[in-house]
XYZ file of C-alpha atoms in Angstrom:
583
model
C 37.406 -57.390 -116.365
C 35.571 -54.368 -114.918
C 38.559 -53.746 -112.640
C 41.082 -53.373 -115.465
C 38.677 -51.293 -117.576
C 38.254 -48.879 -114.652
C 42.001 -48.584 -114.119
C 42.769 -48.089 -117.807
C 39.968 -45.553 -118.048
C 42.047 -43.237 -115.847
C 44.994 -43.546 -118.256
C 42.797 -43.034 -121.325
C 41.303 -39.908 -119.771
C 44.796 -38.468 -119.233
C 45.550 -38.998 -122.934
C 42.057 -38.421 -124.340
C 43.270 -36.439 -127.374
C 45.409 -39.366 -128.525
C 42.581 -41.852 -128.073
C 40.066 -39.495 -129.722
C 42.309 -39.631 -132.810
C 42.404 -43.432 -132.496
C 38.595 -43.635 -132.278
C 37.960 -41.297 -135.226
C 40.341 -43.064 -137.569
C 39.288 -46.590 -136.623
C 35.702 -45.588 -137.446
C 36.885 -44.366 -140.851
C 39.034 -47.480 -141.379
C 36.176 -49.829 -140.391
C 33.801 -48.111 -142.796
C 36.368 -48.286 -145.595
C 36.955 -52.027 -145.056
C 33.227 -52.737 -145.259
C 32.638 -50.464 -148.270
C 34.462 -52.687 -150.865
C 32.055 -55.552 -150.103
C 29.078 -53.336 -150.900
C 30.832 -52.265 -154.109
C 31.345 -55.975 -154.931
C 27.596 -56.534 -154.501
C 26.786 -53.708 -156.908
C 29.371 -55.082 -159.324
C 27.807 -58.589 -159.332
C 24.253 -57.276 -159.591
C 25.254 -55.147 -162.593
C 26.615 -58.268 -164.332
C 23.550 -60.397 -163.488
C 21.155 -57.664 -164.640
C 23.162 -57.044 -167.875
C 23.850 -53.436 -166.909
C 27.626 -53.805 -166.891
C 29.534 -51.209 -168.968
C 33.072 -49.833 -169.194
C 31.990 -46.709 -167.311
C 30.458 -48.888 -164.582
C 33.687 -50.861 -164.315
C 35.791 -47.682 -164.093
C 33.527 -46.161 -161.436
C 33.538 -49.282 -159.253
C 37.321 -49.792 -159.598
C 38.009 -46.183 -158.561
C 35.633 -46.469 -155.599
C 37.254 -49.776 -154.630
C 40.797 -48.343 -154.786
C 39.741 -45.174 -152.964
C 38.262 -47.198 -150.091
C 41.434 -49.289 -149.807
C 43.764 -46.248 -149.789
C 41.691 -44.337 -147.227
C 41.374 -47.497 -145.108
C 45.148 -48.070 -145.179
C 45.992 -44.489 -144.194
C 43.349 -44.468 -141.452
C 44.537 -47.776 -139.988
C 48.155 -46.593 -140.033
C 47.213 -43.477 -138.057
C 45.120 -45.230 -135.396
C 47.414 -48.232 -134.889
C 50.466 -45.950 -134.678
C 48.862 -43.810 -131.984
C 47.539 -46.896 -130.222
C 50.926 -48.581 -129.852
C 52.584 -45.307 -128.870
C 50.178 -45.416 -125.941
C 51.259 -48.985 -125.183
C 54.929 -48.058 -124.867
C 54.069 -44.825 -123.051
C 52.141 -46.761 -120.387
C 55.049 -49.187 -119.935
C 57.405 -46.222 -119.550
C 55.129 -44.614 -116.960
C 54.699 -47.822 -114.965
C 58.442 -48.522 -114.911
C 59.161 -44.959 -113.808
C 56.499 -45.152 -111.073
C 57.845 -48.483 -109.846
C 61.454 -47.267 -109.824
C 60.474 -44.053 -108.015
C 58.606 -46.180 -105.471
C 61.579 -48.530 -105.024
C 63.901 -45.583 -104.405
C 61.600 -44.075 -101.766
C 60.954 -47.253 -99.812
C 62.777 -48.218 -96.639
C 63.996 -51.618 -95.516
C 60.590 -53.040 -94.358
C 59.289 -52.817 -97.925
C 62.104 -55.078 -99.175
C 61.364 -57.595 -96.441
C 57.823 -57.836 -97.803
C 58.833 -58.507 -101.442
C 61.603 -60.733 -102.728
C 63.945 -59.305 -105.366
C 62.910 -61.781 -108.077
C 59.255 -60.973 -107.406
C 59.885 -57.242 -107.874
C 61.829 -57.969 -111.065
C 58.942 -60.014 -112.489
C 56.385 -57.346 -111.638
C 58.619 -54.633 -113.106
C 59.247 -56.508 -116.356
C 56.762 -59.268 -117.215
C 53.704 -57.662 -115.631
C 54.517 -54.256 -117.103
C 54.851 -55.852 -120.563
C 51.465 -57.525 -120.092
C 49.965 -54.119 -119.271
C 51.560 -52.692 -122.422
C 50.050 -55.532 -124.440
C 46.667 -54.840 -122.828
C 46.714 -51.172 -123.849
C 48.164 -51.912 -127.300
C 47.042 -55.242 -128.687
C 44.156 -55.543 -126.213
C 42.625 -52.190 -127.140
C 43.169 -52.924 -130.834
C 41.272 -56.204 -130.443
C 38.527 -54.459 -128.456
C 38.040 -51.808 -131.129
C 38.090 -54.399 -133.898
C 35.662 -56.602 -131.988
C 33.262 -53.737 -131.282
C 33.482 -51.080 -134.009
C 34.608 -53.264 -136.906
C 32.154 -56.012 -136.009
C 29.437 -53.386 -135.532
C 30.002 -51.997 -139.039
C 29.867 -55.498 -140.507
C 26.588 -56.372 -138.753
C 25.042 -53.011 -139.742
C 26.085 -53.648 -143.349
C 24.661 -57.201 -143.233
C 21.325 -56.056 -141.783
C 21.041 -52.756 -143.642
C 22.233 -53.665 -147.121
C 21.230 -57.345 -147.332
C 18.593 -58.668 -144.902
C 17.804 -58.195 -141.220
C 16.178 -61.648 -141.095
C 19.229 -63.342 -142.613
C 21.506 -61.474 -140.154
C 19.468 -62.644 -137.159
C 19.548 -66.246 -138.406
C 23.325 -66.120 -138.884
C 23.844 -64.744 -135.381
C 21.694 -67.352 -133.573
C 24.746 -69.388 -132.306
C 26.562 -66.261 -131.003
C 25.040 -66.097 -127.451
C 26.376 -69.632 -126.856
C 29.836 -68.427 -127.871
C 29.626 -65.330 -125.645
C 28.670 -67.428 -122.603
C 31.749 -69.640 -122.797
C 34.091 -66.773 -123.676
C 33.277 -64.969 -120.437
C 33.050 -68.180 -118.386
C 36.521 -69.316 -119.397
C 37.826 -65.749 -119.157
C 37.467 -65.728 -115.368
C 39.454 -68.971 -115.246
C 42.218 -67.320 -117.273
C 42.467 -64.537 -114.659
C 42.990 -66.951 -111.756
C 45.319 -69.259 -113.676
C 47.457 -66.405 -115.022
C 47.821 -64.887 -111.542
C 49.059 -68.250 -110.212
C 51.442 -68.592 -113.151
C 52.924 -65.106 -112.652
C 53.386 -65.743 -108.934
C 55.212 -68.962 -109.810
C 57.471 -67.052 -112.234
C 58.229 -64.522 -109.476
C 59.257 -67.295 -107.088
C 61.402 -68.935 -109.754
C 63.175 -65.638 -110.576
C 63.864 -65.080 -106.880
C 65.476 -68.508 -106.637
C 67.593 -67.828 -109.740
C 68.959 -64.627 -108.175
C 69.681 -66.378 -104.871
C 71.455 -69.288 -106.578
C 73.585 -66.954 -108.712
C 74.528 -64.843 -105.681
C 75.327 -67.949 -103.642
C 76.881 -70.093 -106.368
C 80.230 -70.203 -104.546
C 78.565 -71.564 -101.407
C 76.658 -74.135 -103.461
C 79.882 -75.363 -105.053
C 81.828 -75.254 -101.795
C 79.316 -77.610 -100.166
C 78.995 -79.809 -103.254
C 75.259 -79.131 -103.581
C 75.157 -78.601 -107.349
C 73.024 -81.672 -108.042
C 70.685 -81.082 -105.100
C 70.223 -77.431 -106.044
C 69.649 -78.342 -109.702
C 67.066 -80.930 -108.666
C 65.219 -78.464 -106.440
C 65.279 -75.845 -109.191
C 64.005 -78.379 -111.732
C 61.043 -79.013 -109.435
C 60.362 -75.283 -109.317
C 60.547 -74.914 -113.102
C 58.269 -77.942 -113.518
C 55.688 -76.371 -111.202
C 55.936 -73.096 -113.120
C 55.592 -74.922 -116.450
C 52.494 -76.804 -115.270
C 50.821 -73.573 -114.185
C 51.628 -71.931 -117.517
C 50.420 -75.080 -119.297
C 47.097 -74.635 -117.490
C 46.850 -71.076 -118.826
C 47.628 -72.339 -122.342
C 45.014 -75.094 -121.967
C 42.323 -72.525 -121.168
C 43.509 -70.239 -123.994
C 43.336 -73.157 -126.433
C 39.627 -73.682 -125.784
C 38.618 -70.451 -127.501
C 39.761 -70.940 -131.124
C 38.065 -74.338 -131.738
C 34.823 -73.125 -130.153
C 34.809 -69.997 -132.305
C 35.536 -72.022 -135.448
C 32.642 -74.426 -134.717
C 30.176 -71.610 -133.958
C 31.143 -69.729 -137.123
C 30.768 -72.910 -139.192
C 27.233 -73.323 -137.822
C 26.528 -69.670 -138.697
C 27.712 -70.298 -142.281
C 25.384 -73.271 -142.629
C 22.405 -71.338 -141.242
C 23.073 -68.257 -143.376
C 23.765 -70.176 -146.575
C 20.594 -72.252 -146.267
C 18.412 -69.259 -145.400
C 20.138 -67.097 -148.021
C 19.523 -69.644 -150.778
C 15.817 -69.680 -149.818
C 15.639 -65.854 -149.943
C 17.382 -65.716 -153.340
C 14.976 -68.360 -154.727
C 12.022 -66.223 -153.551
C 13.719 -63.126 -155.058
C 13.744 -61.439 -151.633
C 17.453 -60.636 -152.053
C 19.672 -60.521 -155.141
C 22.538 -62.845 -156.010
C 24.969 -60.000 -155.357
C 23.462 -59.452 -151.908
C 23.797 -63.169 -151.153
C 27.466 -63.180 -152.215
C 28.217 -60.012 -150.252
C 26.498 -61.489 -147.183
C 28.763 -64.526 -147.289
C 31.792 -62.255 -147.576
C 30.526 -60.217 -144.619
C 30.143 -63.414 -142.620
C 33.710 -64.364 -143.536
C 34.847 -60.972 -142.248
C 33.108 -61.723 -138.940
C 35.657 -64.529 -138.327
C 38.506 -62.197 -137.310
C 36.516 -60.085 -134.800
C 34.961 -63.197 -133.261
C 38.330 -64.939 -132.882
C 39.645 -61.662 -131.489
C 36.874 -61.719 -128.890
C 38.552 -64.765 -127.340
C 41.930 -63.009 -127.427
C 40.333 -59.914 -125.927
C 39.059 -61.787 -122.888
C 42.456 -63.469 -122.406
C 44.393 -60.223 -122.718
C 42.046 -58.247 -120.479
C 42.028 -60.916 -117.767
C 45.808 -61.231 -117.884
C 46.065 -57.430 -117.795
C 43.751 -57.365 -114.789
C 45.938 -59.896 -112.947
C 49.139 -58.001 -113.841
C 47.701 -54.633 -112.810
C 46.693 -56.011 -109.420
C 50.251 -57.305 -108.930
C 51.775 -53.949 -109.969
C 49.298 -51.995 -107.880
C 50.059 -54.174 -104.859
C 53.678 -53.013 -105.053
C 52.717 -49.355 -105.525
C 50.231 -49.464 -102.668
C 52.603 -51.186 -100.235
C 54.514 -48.754 -98.056
C 57.465 -49.169 -95.723
C 55.650 -48.162 -92.499
C 58.154 -45.363 -91.922
C 56.910 -42.225 -90.242
C 55.701 -39.514 -92.658
C 57.967 -36.656 -93.714
C 58.147 -33.478 -91.704
C 58.038 -29.978 -93.139
C 61.106 -28.357 -91.589
C 64.245 -27.822 -93.620
C 67.640 -29.027 -92.401
C 70.641 -27.010 -93.529
C 73.206 -28.345 -91.059
C 73.471 -30.769 -88.132
C 74.895 -29.411 -84.894
C 74.119 -32.390 -82.681
C 72.276 -35.724 -82.527
C 70.775 -37.209 -79.391
C 69.132 -40.440 -78.374
C 67.349 -40.281 -75.041
C 66.275 -43.588 -73.453
C 65.965 -44.940 -76.990
C 64.320 -48.350 -77.539
C 63.897 -50.201 -80.808
C 62.521 -53.495 -82.068
C 62.068 -54.625 -85.667
C 58.538 -54.622 -87.119
C 56.438 -57.708 -86.308
C 58.789 -58.771 -83.495
C 58.628 -58.349 -79.716
C 62.351 -58.586 -78.927
C 64.076 -55.308 -78.074
C 67.214 -54.867 -80.183
C 68.154 -51.540 -78.596
C 67.239 -51.006 -74.952
C 67.477 -47.603 -73.278
C 70.248 -46.014 -75.379
C 71.402 -42.575 -74.204
C 73.773 -40.942 -76.650
C 74.756 -37.360 -77.430
C 76.936 -36.511 -80.421
C 78.174 -33.020 -81.271
C 79.516 -31.586 -84.500
C 83.105 -32.570 -85.214
C 83.155 -35.683 -83.006
C 84.230 -39.198 -83.910
C 82.152 -41.837 -82.126
C 83.117 -45.502 -81.858
C 80.525 -48.245 -81.382
C 81.780 -51.695 -80.351
C 80.451 -54.865 -78.798
C 80.124 -58.559 -79.353
C 78.302 -59.966 -82.378
C 74.530 -59.446 -82.170
C 74.757 -56.654 -79.628
C 72.838 -54.174 -81.827
C 75.686 -52.131 -83.348
C 74.477 -52.263 -86.972
C 70.873 -51.643 -85.896
C 71.950 -48.511 -84.040
C 73.757 -47.251 -87.116
C 70.752 -47.985 -89.344
C 68.423 -46.018 -87.109
C 70.534 -42.887 -87.451
C 69.448 -43.004 -91.093
C 65.826 -44.010 -90.238
C 65.990 -47.334 -92.051
C 63.141 -48.844 -89.997
C 60.122 -47.318 -88.239
C 60.900 -45.932 -84.813
C 59.399 -48.073 -82.064
C 58.633 -45.297 -79.562
C 61.337 -42.714 -79.047
C 62.652 -40.663 -81.954
C 66.261 -39.408 -82.232
C 66.710 -35.661 -81.899
C 68.553 -33.605 -84.507
C 69.384 -30.054 -83.389
C 66.951 -30.573 -80.516
C 64.033 -31.461 -82.834
C 62.600 -34.879 -83.594
C 64.216 -36.345 -86.713
C 60.745 -36.839 -88.213
C 60.151 -33.069 -88.057
C 62.454 -32.564 -91.055
C 61.984 -33.400 -94.706
C 63.383 -36.914 -95.063
C 65.165 -36.025 -98.305
C 67.136 -33.268 -96.580
C 68.000 -35.545 -93.658
C 69.300 -38.270 -95.963
C 71.533 -35.846 -97.872
C 73.370 -35.189 -94.606
C 74.392 -38.854 -94.278
C 77.009 -40.901 -96.118
C 77.049 -44.584 -95.201
C 79.449 -47.431 -95.857
C 77.572 -50.629 -94.877
C 78.985 -54.064 -94.158
C 77.768 -55.343 -97.529
C 79.433 -53.110 -100.089
C 77.197 -52.216 -103.022
C 79.183 -51.677 -106.213
C 77.684 -51.367 -109.660
C 78.815 -53.165 -112.803
C 80.480 -50.047 -114.134
C 83.847 -48.326 -113.994
C 85.567 -47.127 -110.823
C 84.847 -43.546 -111.882
C 81.141 -44.180 -112.385
C 80.900 -45.890 -109.002
C 82.573 -42.901 -107.363
C 80.241 -40.451 -109.093
C 77.321 -41.918 -107.154
C 78.818 -39.991 -104.239
C 78.946 -36.719 -106.174
C 77.765 -36.734 -109.766
C 79.530 -33.514 -110.813
C 82.895 -34.305 -109.195
C 86.061 -33.483 -111.129
C 88.848 -35.997 -111.685
C 90.964 -34.161 -109.089
C 88.195 -34.635 -106.515
C 87.945 -38.326 -107.439
C 91.659 -38.874 -106.966
C 91.580 -36.986 -103.648
C 88.749 -39.213 -102.376
C 90.689 -42.311 -103.466
C 93.754 -40.965 -101.651
C 91.754 -40.507 -98.423
C 90.625 -44.138 -98.719
C 94.220 -45.327 -99.420
C 93.084 -46.687 -102.790
C 94.771 -44.155 -105.066
C 97.944 -46.131 -105.731
C 95.993 -49.324 -106.439
C 93.890 -47.556 -109.082
C 96.971 -45.982 -110.671
C 98.472 -49.456 -111.116
C 95.379 -50.659 -112.973
C 95.782 -50.476 -116.797
C 92.601 -48.406 -117.294
C 92.862 -46.339 -114.101
C 89.555 -44.686 -113.215
C 87.918 -46.352 -116.213
C 88.627 -49.863 -114.892
C 85.428 -51.927 -114.862
C 84.770 -53.449 -111.453
C 82.390 -56.166 -112.741
C 79.045 -57.138 -111.260
C 79.034 -56.340 -107.523
C 82.757 -55.551 -107.791
C 83.729 -59.121 -108.694
C 87.068 -58.024 -110.193
C 88.168 -56.352 -106.937
C 89.426 -57.903 -103.726
C 87.516 -57.530 -100.466
C 89.808 -54.752 -99.262
C 89.596 -52.912 -102.576
C 85.785 -53.049 -102.473
C 85.822 -51.545 -98.987
C 88.209 -48.767 -99.937
C 86.246 -47.912 -103.086
C 83.071 -47.702 -100.991
C 84.907 -45.505 -98.494
C 86.182 -43.223 -101.262
C 82.622 -42.834 -102.556
C 81.450 -41.845 -99.064
C 84.372 -39.397 -98.619
C 83.544 -37.827 -101.982
C 79.971 -37.192 -100.851
C 81.409 -35.004 -98.047
C 78.235 -35.268 -95.979
C 78.008 -33.904 -92.455
C 77.637 -37.385 -90.966
C 79.722 -40.382 -92.001
C 78.500 -43.822 -90.918
C 81.015 -46.669 -91.144
C 79.693 -50.155 -90.385
C 82.754 -52.377 -89.950
C 84.076 -50.721 -93.098
C 87.755 -51.496 -92.417
C 87.487 -55.207 -91.657
C 89.073 -56.336 -94.944
C 92.133 -54.064 -94.921
C 95.432 -54.660 -93.169
C 96.463 -52.809 -90.009
C 98.789 -50.366 -91.814
C 96.154 -49.382 -94.356
C 93.609 -49.088 -91.562
C 95.806 -46.593 -89.705
C 96.309 -44.548 -92.892
C 92.539 -44.349 -93.461
C 91.868 -43.449 -89.810
C 94.488 -40.693 -90.010
C 92.868 -39.367 -93.185
C 89.481 -39.579 -91.498
C 90.716 -37.261 -88.731
C 91.606 -34.691 -91.406
C 87.960 -34.241 -92.298
C 86.503 -30.868 -91.419
C 85.396 -30.145 -87.853
C 81.896 -29.561 -89.235
C 81.386 -33.328 -89.722
C 80.452 -36.240 -87.479
C 81.852 -39.751 -87.895
C 80.234 -42.803 -86.306
C 82.333 -45.965 -86.633
C 81.059 -49.465 -85.901
C 83.948 -51.915 -85.751
C 85.223 -55.163 -84.305
C 88.859 -54.021 -84.480
C 89.414 -51.636 -81.602
C 92.523 -50.211 -83.247
C 90.201 -48.332 -85.603
C 88.707 -46.200 -82.826
C 91.606 -45.535 -80.421
C 91.500 -41.844 -81.411
C 87.704 -41.545 -81.180
C 86.253 -38.757 -79.043
C 83.822 -41.138 -77.414
C 83.286 -44.913 -77.448
C 80.241 -46.905 -76.373
C 80.170 -50.653 -75.748
C 76.900 -52.443 -76.538
C 75.738 -55.752 -75.072
C 72.272 -57.127 -75.833
C 71.174 -53.701 -77.022
C 72.298 -51.850 -73.883
C 75.247 -49.523 -73.322
C 77.422 -51.303 -70.779
C 80.517 -49.074 -70.993
C 81.307 -45.642 -72.399
C 84.221 -43.229 -72.481
C 87.426 -42.598 -74.423
C 89.837 -45.350 -75.393
C 92.280 -44.420 -72.606
C 89.485 -44.415 -70.037
C 88.044 -47.764 -71.112
C 91.320 -49.702 -71.123
C 91.809 -48.686 -67.509
C 88.470 -50.198 -66.418
C 87.984 -53.995 -66.145
C 85.345 -55.126 -68.575
C 84.644 -56.253 -72.136
C 86.575 -53.414 -73.804
C 89.732 -53.955 -71.776
C 89.663 -57.720 -72.317
C 89.004 -57.392 -76.039
C 91.716 -54.776 -76.533
C 94.403 -56.854 -74.779
C 93.294 -59.948 -76.686
C 93.600 -58.132 -80.036
C 96.965 -56.658 -79.076
C 98.324 -60.130 -78.260
C 96.986 -61.491 -81.531
C 98.607 -58.691 -83.533
C 101.923 -59.316 -81.747
C 101.687 -63.039 -82.582
C 100.981 -62.199 -86.215
C 104.037 -59.950 -86.352
C 106.255 -62.652 -84.834
C 104.923 -65.317 -87.177
C 105.576 -63.147 -90.189
């Protein structure tokens, strides 16, 4: 519990004015809720001592109503400010997590599964909000409110009677804190189980077509049922520990009532305290019930908050192992070089790229080809610094890429990856990710460059057509062309295409390649492809095999030299001729 108190202390210090208001008004509210009981004592004593008059009644009624009104207003003010803080903390945590997600590179997302990040960003953040809201409310009620009640019991009735009534309380405190540590461990296990379950849900939804295609619905459902059962059992364990508190508190308070009533009756008989004092003491003891029950809730909430904060903090403290930002600014890119460049993925020993030498100048179109698994996509990723550099660092304008501010470097790149990422929005909104202030004319021009303009015009809602989640309402070729249009709209100095024309027909491919050549001479295009027809007009082509450059040159040079490129080109030409004849 000390851990979460320390962490929340930082937040409270940042908003100390708000929590000073909370403290002041809860003190006033606590005093006002105790005051009516003292007024009740005076009221009863006046009746017993035959001193009750109309003026006495009026005075006590006005004092009683005044205490209630002031107490209500005070509690409204402090609870309002308290729960504003709860939602403010959730807002801050979500913003910090999202900012962290957006900054992190690929290694970070290998460390955490998507469902796990979702759980930490939603469930754990909500638990933290409950800790700052309901948890702090319970803490203040348990401490200040309970403190006022005990002071009133000891100061206005009898210190001896108060001590007797509180004899069972140390026993209660021992078990509250003993079981509280169990709640922390059990809740952490339960949240981890929820994270795993959410990850499986996302994977099953994404792969539902594969599951159905292989007839694995029943097997998948059975495996998922086992996961949900495990999650339920872990949450049941948390509930079992939580359920121990209320009965224990009820029993301890019942014992306190017996002790106080017996001792109080003895003190009244000896005229040590009045009847009104005895009645008020029993009411005070009744008021102790809520803070004592809250003490159990407080331990639960604080321990759960501690577990959730550790899970959130783990995400925030986990980096992506990428090299730190440089300080230099990057206005334009004149050339990119890789000199004897080697690369292997983190935590592996196998070289994916082995001794790459590559020089690219402004205005060039570079083709990258090779058999599957040769390192083409990895090469493209490392232009954008997706993974930590193993040893060598690419050079931009003769300087190491890490010398520049990473934000400025990334703005110079527009990438169309193999897996097209489309958002569940309209075509227009997806395009605006490329350039948020683009006009409709610019949008249509980008669509024209990607040979997607006519398709969009035929759609009933045009640019406002919803593409569905991950572009489900579009065909594979349409997804590719929309992604291409978004990249064209960005108009960055470097365009990276990773097999971005694989789902379009040959005619459409040639139209897009022709449009690509119309881009300004100030830009660089790097095209990874399996279809060699996409790079016949490239300024330079490299052939990769097992991470090494085995051939390089222009298309016309490479088809003259025996090797992989020549064989692959003739094979694809024959296949295209067969397709034409068959059609």
